[in-house]
């Protein structure tokens, strides 16, 4: 199909999705305070940095006075309090006026307690937007409610970094427990054809996203085989349990340093005879990596060469470690492994989408999952799938809880399958996650930020 | 020195990519076919039939620390006579080298950097085998050597412009920097290319000539540096390689024709050099200048609000990278008591997960220590604390490699040798403190002041500790090793060294003498 025709279909899908956004889509009034905060954050990088650092340190504050001390210090810094004497601080124009005013407030004794409480509360409620509960059990109501709204889920277990064998063991136990809980919970949900089947067969209701880096302290960028030996038994046990419970096991992708270990390990295990019939499994492809097409070809070749009873899911994401990859490369003098131009990255995302959908249309036992909050990217996937005459169930769209709630509603309204990536864990564990999501949501490149600030829909749906 | 603005660090090998690792391993295999390397003698004589150097001191041999049966290089064991001959040659070469245009020396050093760059994989492989340095760190050392050559070349070009002085009518005031004379460079084995490259190139590029004595454990690395300098066009006698152990080094320090001594090594040796160099010798008409980089007993302070997910891996890397054999390595963790338990627990688990093995294996977190003597020395520290509870990782069994298990002690009494003295091995002491202020006092009371770490999420605490200047290099919320040229100028205070900071803007000034000229431009009452 030529590009013009495809693009017309993308526009049509984009408008349908936009119309499905709650409150008619654009300029949806958020709660007043939150809206104001988001506006400050987007427009004020120093305040943004201060608040993120506060959110980050929040769980380490064991008393209210600790909390206030950190908040006012961070705000003072953002407000331009000199750190190393004249000449070395940021130039005056870069200071945050909002931060300075807030710093004065938090610095006043009388306001200490209420401010601290508000600060603590603010973080907790922010966190709750992104984190469904402490564990699967606690999130049961939320998961059921999502299902009843036409949304299936995948669970992600937040936690501290795994630095020891004990921590790896603990994470594996949490995974085991979660799989069992999810299988139980899912069994009680009402039938939902769009969520329960696609053309390739039944879709497991229990769906867990696993981080290999949390299974073992032995991930080493320069020695990918080391993690294979270290994590093999734990991942094997999870795959066997998923097979037994008819659950889906997905491995998440993390920083580029770990890609080789994760891919090698997962594909090696899945290729075993014992897993020929199941479980359903999948991996993640990060479109922001400039070599992601090679990675996709490798995955497709593997799927082709390893016919299994259960189809293989590839979740296409943009990638969440952009800053990390850029910083690491700059500090070592390496070629930047990610696209640095947003439009080039979006173009590549669409290119990989087409490659995935082509492969599915070509008869491969592959389930493409398009995970994005960018309406253009989602519309493009739906338009291209239509053009290939794929059945509506063939394409799954995925969003993050908290950030993608409106997008999920829009997808529901269009009658397509949406899966919500739901992190569970305690507040302490959720901080890194929360900070990452907030940074994304308020960055200049954020589609949601643009949408929230009332940018022109036509521009947002333009071909990248 | 605006010239430094154009400086960029040499990019590290991207070892996370499989083809790069494969290349590195090929270079190692290729190097193995050439072993043992045979290094010529300082006095220029060809290798004698007896295998000894010109001075008759016999030979010294370097071995793979992970497999001492593997001979890496054979070099002459230089004698006092060899040292005297080397100084005589360097002195004779001085006038010609010093009188070159600065730009010629600058370009020569830049060419030498290029030659090292061409041999990067081979040189890293050599460090892997001769120093037992794991790949990423061996590669970083080669990069740092290149960085030093490039950085000091740019610095020397800027220095040659002189400095602007106050001018009043009828006066023309100028200031130029002159070379000082023959320099002795006495280098350690732990950064076998980078540290000598820094000291040698700083002396050379500013117009001095050099007699360079590499550590006896790593003669081949030292030789590779001199080879590159000669191939780039530095005259044979302007930089003379003198392999050997203590005897030639003592002679160099005492020699009346030596004007400056650049040393990196132990505190005891450094203090000895400072004393010996202060003693004038017959015929000596100058004061010797000593630049000494000595030891460290580096502390990482962990505040109660620190993120342990970051702090633990950074502490492990700082304490156990290259088996702790860096003067910048972490020796003590001073943790606020609120989080002392979880920190030491997680540290223990992380240490237990460390893998000890040959440096050439990419999966090794840490390697063997340099030689049998180091095993004995570190062993004595561990035995001295025999009743104290400790956490250790496994070391490979059934090998003759010089392995020492990475070890952590928790809450040792402050009188323990492990708390007080520099171990220079994979040994860490974790101690609880009541506050950051208390930790700062402990650092200030220590003999050394080289590197230090601080983990905190409070801007005020960062400011408080930074302002105190308690160590030469303070690292906040990151590992405390791996200083980069031009980014973290390196060097400490107290007994850690004399300064100036290596890889920083002031370093070259220690290798030159400023001379000012004031010319009267008034003739017959007129300004000409």
Short mmCIF file of N, CA and C in Angstrom, two decimals, chain A residues 53 56-60 62 66 69-70 72-74 76-77 81-85 159-165 167 217-218 220-224 226 229 256-257 259-260 291 325 328-335 337, chain B residues 9-18 21 136 303-310 312-313 338-339 345-355 361-365 456-463 466-467 484 487:
data_model
loop_
_atom_site.label_atom_id
_atom_site.label_comp_id
_atom_site.label_asym_id
_atom_site.label_seq_id
_atom_site.Cartn_x
_atom_site.Cartn_y
_atom_site.Cartn_z
N UNK A 53 13.65 14.65 42.62
CA UNK A 53 14.63 14.21 43.61
C UNK A 53 13.97 14.05 44.98
N UNK A 56 12.16 10.85 44.96
CA UNK A 56 13.17 9.80 45.04
C UNK A 56 13.63 9.55 46.48
N UNK A 57 13.79 10.61 47.25
CA UNK A 57 14.33 10.46 48.60
C UNK A 57 13.22 10.20 49.62
N UNK A 58 11.98 10.44 49.22
CA UNK A 58 10.85 10.33 50.13
C UNK A 58 10.86 9.07 51.01
N UNK A 59 11.06 7.89 50.44
CA UNK A 59 10.99 6.69 51.30
C UNK A 59 12.13 6.60 52.29
N UNK A 60 13.20 7.33 52.07
CA UNK A 60 14.33 7.26 53.00
C UNK A 60 14.17 8.24 54.16
N UNK A 62 12.63 9.19 57.48
CA UNK A 62 11.94 8.42 58.50
C UNK A 62 11.13 9.27 59.47
N UNK A 66 12.57 15.17 58.80
CA UNK A 66 13.48 14.75 57.73
C UNK A 66 12.89 15.11 56.36
N UNK A 69 12.98 18.77 55.76
CA UNK A 69 14.35 19.21 55.53
C UNK A 69 14.72 18.94 54.06
N UNK A 70 14.46 17.74 53.58
CA UNK A 70 14.82 17.41 52.21
C UNK A 70 14.06 18.26 51.20
N UNK A 72 12.70 21.22 51.57
CA UNK A 72 13.13 22.63 51.48
C UNK A 72 14.53 22.75 50.91
N UNK A 73 15.41 21.79 51.22
CA UNK A 73 16.76 21.86 50.63
C UNK A 73 16.70 21.76 49.11
N UNK A 74 15.90 20.83 48.62
CA UNK A 74 15.82 20.64 47.17
C UNK A 74 15.20 21.86 46.49
N UNK A 76 15.21 24.91 47.72
CA UNK A 76 16.18 26.01 47.83
C UNK A 76 17.19 25.93 46.70
N UNK A 77 17.63 24.72 46.46
CA UNK A 77 18.63 24.53 45.41
C UNK A 77 18.05 24.92 44.06
N UNK A 81 19.61 28.95 45.42
CA UNK A 81 20.52 29.14 46.54
C UNK A 81 21.91 28.73 46.09
N UNK A 82 22.85 29.58 46.38
CA UNK A 82 24.19 29.30 45.85
C UNK A 82 24.82 28.12 46.55
N UNK A 83 25.46 27.29 45.78
CA UNK A 83 26.06 26.09 46.37
C UNK A 83 27.55 26.24 46.56
N UNK A 84 28.23 26.79 45.59
CA UNK A 84 29.68 26.84 45.69
C UNK A 84 30.19 28.27 45.59
N UNK A 85 29.39 29.21 46.04
CA UNK A 85 29.84 30.58 45.99
C UNK A 85 29.58 31.17 44.62
N UNK A 159 10.55 -3.57 42.90
CA UNK A 159 11.34 -3.90 44.08
C UNK A 159 12.67 -3.19 44.02
N UNK A 160 13.42 -3.37 45.08
CA UNK A 160 14.78 -2.82 45.07
C UNK A 160 15.61 -3.60 44.08
N UNK A 161 16.75 -3.05 43.73
CA UNK A 161 17.66 -3.75 42.83
C UNK A 161 18.08 -5.06 43.47
N UNK A 162 18.30 -6.08 42.66
CA UNK A 162 18.79 -7.35 43.18
C UNK A 162 20.32 -7.32 43.20
N UNK A 163 20.87 -7.28 44.41
CA UNK A 163 22.33 -7.20 44.54
C UNK A 163 22.89 -8.47 45.16
N UNK A 164 22.00 -9.32 45.68
CA UNK A 164 22.45 -10.52 46.38
C UNK A 164 21.63 -11.72 45.91
N UNK A 165 22.14 -12.92 46.18
CA UNK A 165 21.39 -14.13 45.83
C UNK A 165 20.05 -14.15 46.55
N UNK A 167 18.17 -11.74 47.47
CA UNK A 167 17.20 -10.85 46.85
C UNK A 167 16.66 -11.44 45.55
N UNK A 217 21.89 -11.54 40.84
CA UNK A 217 22.85 -10.43 40.93
C UNK A 217 24.01 -10.61 39.94
N UNK A 218 23.89 -11.58 39.03
CA UNK A 218 25.04 -11.90 38.17
C UNK A 218 24.95 -11.35 36.76
N UNK A 220 26.04 -9.25 33.90
CA UNK A 220 27.25 -8.48 33.59
C UNK A 220 27.24 -8.13 32.11
N UNK A 221 27.37 -6.85 31.83
CA UNK A 221 27.30 -6.41 30.43
C UNK A 221 28.37 -7.09 29.58
N UNK A 222 29.55 -7.27 30.16
CA UNK A 222 30.67 -7.81 29.37
C UNK A 222 30.72 -9.32 29.36
N UNK A 223 29.82 -9.95 30.11
CA UNK A 223 29.84 -11.42 30.19
C UNK A 223 28.42 -11.95 30.27
N UNK A 224 27.69 -11.86 29.15
CA UNK A 224 26.28 -12.23 29.18
C UNK A 224 26.03 -13.67 29.62
N UNK A 226 27.30 -15.30 31.96
CA UNK A 226 27.33 -15.47 33.41
C UNK A 226 25.93 -15.45 34.01
N UNK A 229 23.84 -18.82 33.48
CA UNK A 229 24.02 -19.89 34.46
C UNK A 229 23.30 -19.53 35.76
N UNK A 256 20.46 -1.50 27.72
CA UNK A 256 21.14 -2.25 26.66
C UNK A 256 22.19 -3.21 27.24
N UNK A 257 22.78 -2.82 28.36
CA UNK A 257 23.78 -3.67 29.00
C UNK A 257 23.30 -5.09 29.26
N UNK A 259 20.63 -6.62 27.53
CA UNK A 259 19.81 -7.17 26.46
C UNK A 259 20.28 -8.55 26.02
N UNK A 260 21.59 -8.68 25.86
CA UNK A 260 22.14 -9.93 25.37
C UNK A 260 21.84 -11.08 26.35
N UNK A 291 19.74 -0.27 16.59
CA UNK A 291 19.88 -1.60 15.97
C UNK A 291 18.69 -2.51 16.28
N UNK A 325 20.97 5.46 28.59
CA UNK A 325 21.79 5.04 27.45
C UNK A 325 22.62 6.20 26.90
N UNK A 328 25.46 7.03 29.53
CA UNK A 328 26.49 6.00 29.56
C UNK A 328 27.39 6.12 28.33
N UNK A 329 26.78 6.32 27.17
CA UNK A 329 27.55 6.42 25.93
C UNK A 329 28.44 7.67 25.96
N UNK A 330 27.87 8.77 26.44
CA UNK A 330 28.65 10.03 26.46
C UNK A 330 29.83 9.90 27.41
N UNK A 331 29.61 9.24 28.55
CA UNK A 331 30.70 9.15 29.53
C UNK A 331 31.82 8.22 29.06
N UNK A 332 31.49 7.26 28.22
CA UNK A 332 32.51 6.33 27.74
C UNK A 332 33.01 6.65 26.34
N UNK A 333 32.40 7.64 25.72
CA UNK A 333 32.81 7.98 24.37
C UNK A 333 32.29 7.01 23.32
N UNK A 334 31.16 6.35 23.63
CA UNK A 334 30.59 5.40 22.67
C UNK A 334 29.59 6.09 21.76
N UNK A 335 29.36 5.43 20.63
CA UNK A 335 28.29 5.87 19.75
C UNK A 335 26.98 5.72 20.54
N UNK A 337 23.58 4.61 21.40
CA UNK A 337 22.87 3.46 20.83
C UNK A 337 21.40 3.71 20.55
N UNK B 9 38.29 12.74 25.97
CA UNK B 9 38.85 11.47 26.45
C UNK B 9 38.78 10.41 25.35
N UNK B 10 39.78 9.58 25.33
CA UNK B 10 39.80 8.46 24.41
C UNK B 10 38.61 7.54 24.73
N UNK B 11 37.79 7.19 23.73
CA UNK B 11 36.62 6.35 24.02
C UNK B 11 37.04 4.95 24.50
N UNK B 12 36.35 4.46 25.50
CA UNK B 12 36.63 3.11 26.00
C UNK B 12 36.15 2.08 24.99
N UNK B 13 36.72 0.89 25.04
CA UNK B 13 36.21 -0.20 24.21
C UNK B 13 34.79 -0.52 24.67
N UNK B 14 33.90 -0.76 23.71
CA UNK B 14 32.53 -1.09 24.09
C UNK B 14 32.43 -2.60 24.26
N UNK B 15 32.96 -3.05 25.40
CA UNK B 15 33.10 -4.50 25.61
C UNK B 15 31.77 -5.20 25.80
N UNK B 16 30.69 -4.44 25.96
CA UNK B 16 29.38 -5.10 26.07
C UNK B 16 28.94 -5.67 24.72
N UNK B 17 29.67 -5.30 23.65
CA UNK B 17 29.31 -5.85 22.34
C UNK B 17 30.21 -7.04 22.03
N UNK B 18 29.59 -8.13 21.64
CA UNK B 18 30.31 -9.38 21.47
C UNK B 18 31.47 -9.26 20.47
N UNK B 21 34.51 -7.90 22.14
CA UNK B 21 35.17 -8.86 23.03
C UNK B 21 35.96 -9.89 22.22
N UNK B 136 38.15 -4.47 31.24
CA UNK B 136 37.66 -3.09 31.18
C UNK B 136 38.65 -2.12 31.80
N UNK B 303 25.25 8.37 54.14
CA UNK B 303 24.27 9.10 54.96
C UNK B 303 23.01 8.24 55.13
N UNK B 304 22.23 8.58 56.14
CA UNK B 304 21.03 7.79 56.44
C UNK B 304 20.02 7.84 55.30
N UNK B 305 20.09 8.87 54.48
CA UNK B 305 19.09 8.98 53.41
C UNK B 305 19.59 8.43 52.07
N UNK B 306 20.71 7.71 52.11
CA UNK B 306 21.30 7.23 50.85
C UNK B 306 20.45 6.14 50.21
N UNK B 307 20.57 6.04 48.91
CA UNK B 307 19.89 4.99 48.17
C UNK B 307 20.83 3.79 48.09
N UNK B 308 20.48 2.73 48.81
CA UNK B 308 21.40 1.58 48.88
C UNK B 308 21.50 0.85 47.54
N UNK B 309 20.46 0.94 46.73
CA UNK B 309 20.53 0.34 45.40
C UNK B 309 21.71 0.91 44.61
N UNK B 310 22.03 2.16 44.86
CA UNK B 310 23.17 2.79 44.19
C UNK B 310 24.46 2.60 44.99
N UNK B 312 25.48 0.33 47.27
CA UNK B 312 26.12 -0.99 47.40
C UNK B 312 26.97 -1.34 46.17
N UNK B 313 26.42 -1.28 44.96
CA UNK B 313 27.28 -1.62 43.81
C UNK B 313 28.48 -0.68 43.69
N UNK B 338 21.60 4.57 61.33
CA UNK B 338 20.21 4.26 60.97
C UNK B 338 20.12 3.19 59.88
N UNK B 339 21.09 3.19 58.97
CA UNK B 339 20.99 2.22 57.88
C UNK B 339 22.18 1.26 57.87
N UNK B 345 24.35 -5.80 55.46
CA UNK B 345 23.73 -7.04 55.00
C UNK B 345 23.77 -7.16 53.47
N UNK B 346 23.39 -6.06 52.83
CA UNK B 346 23.36 -6.11 51.36
C UNK B 346 24.77 -6.15 50.79
N UNK B 347 25.69 -5.44 51.44
CA UNK B 347 27.09 -5.50 51.00
C UNK B 347 27.61 -6.93 51.08
N UNK B 348 27.28 -7.58 52.19
CA UNK B 348 27.76 -8.95 52.38
C UNK B 348 27.24 -9.85 51.26
N UNK B 349 25.97 -9.70 50.95
CA UNK B 349 25.39 -10.51 49.88
C UNK B 349 26.02 -10.21 48.53
N UNK B 350 26.30 -8.94 48.30
CA UNK B 350 26.89 -8.55 47.02
C UNK B 350 28.33 -9.07 46.91
N UNK B 351 29.03 -9.09 48.03
CA UNK B 351 30.41 -9.58 48.02
C UNK B 351 30.42 -11.10 47.78
N UNK B 352 29.47 -11.77 48.43
CA UNK B 352 29.40 -13.23 48.24
C UNK B 352 29.14 -13.57 46.77
N UNK B 353 28.50 -12.66 46.05
CA UNK B 353 28.18 -12.93 44.64
C UNK B 353 29.32 -12.56 43.70
N UNK B 354 30.42 -12.04 44.24
CA UNK B 354 31.54 -11.66 43.36
C UNK B 354 32.21 -12.90 42.80
N UNK B 355 32.69 -12.79 41.57
CA UNK B 355 33.42 -13.90 40.99
C UNK B 355 34.89 -13.52 40.83
N UNK B 361 39.34 -13.49 31.68
CA UNK B 361 37.97 -13.96 31.59
C UNK B 361 37.03 -12.79 31.84
N UNK B 362 36.20 -12.47 30.83
CA UNK B 362 35.30 -11.33 30.97
C UNK B 362 34.33 -11.49 32.12
N UNK B 363 34.11 -12.72 32.57
CA UNK B 363 33.15 -12.96 33.65
C UNK B 363 33.74 -12.72 35.04
N UNK B 364 35.06 -12.49 35.11
CA UNK B 364 35.67 -12.25 36.43
C UNK B 364 35.38 -10.84 36.91
N UNK B 365 34.92 -10.73 38.16
CA UNK B 365 34.76 -9.40 38.74
C UNK B 365 36.09 -8.88 39.25
N UNK B 456 24.47 10.49 49.65
CA UNK B 456 23.42 11.23 50.34
C UNK B 456 22.48 11.79 49.30
N UNK B 457 21.26 12.10 49.74
CA UNK B 457 20.35 12.76 48.81
C UNK B 457 20.00 14.16 49.31
N UNK B 458 20.83 14.68 50.21
CA UNK B 458 20.58 16.01 50.74
C UNK B 458 21.56 17.00 50.12
N UNK B 459 21.06 17.99 49.41
CA UNK B 459 21.96 18.99 48.81
C UNK B 459 22.83 19.68 49.85
N UNK B 460 22.26 19.90 51.05
CA UNK B 460 23.05 20.61 52.07
C UNK B 460 24.21 19.76 52.56
N UNK B 461 23.98 18.45 52.69
CA UNK B 461 25.07 17.58 53.12
C UNK B 461 26.17 17.55 52.05
N UNK B 462 25.77 17.51 50.81
CA UNK B 462 26.77 17.53 49.73
C UNK B 462 27.60 18.81 49.82
N UNK B 463 26.89 19.92 50.03
CA UNK B 463 27.59 21.20 50.11
C UNK B 463 28.52 21.23 51.32
N UNK B 466 31.56 18.94 50.67
CA UNK B 466 32.38 19.47 49.58
C UNK B 466 33.22 20.66 50.04
N UNK B 467 32.59 21.56 50.80
CA UNK B 467 33.28 22.78 51.23
C UNK B 467 34.48 22.48 52.12
N UNK B 484 39.10 10.48 35.48
CA UNK B 484 39.38 10.68 34.06
C UNK B 484 40.20 11.95 33.88
N UNK B 487 38.76 15.54 33.56
CA UNK B 487 37.44 15.57 34.20
C UNK B 487 37.53 15.49 35.71
#
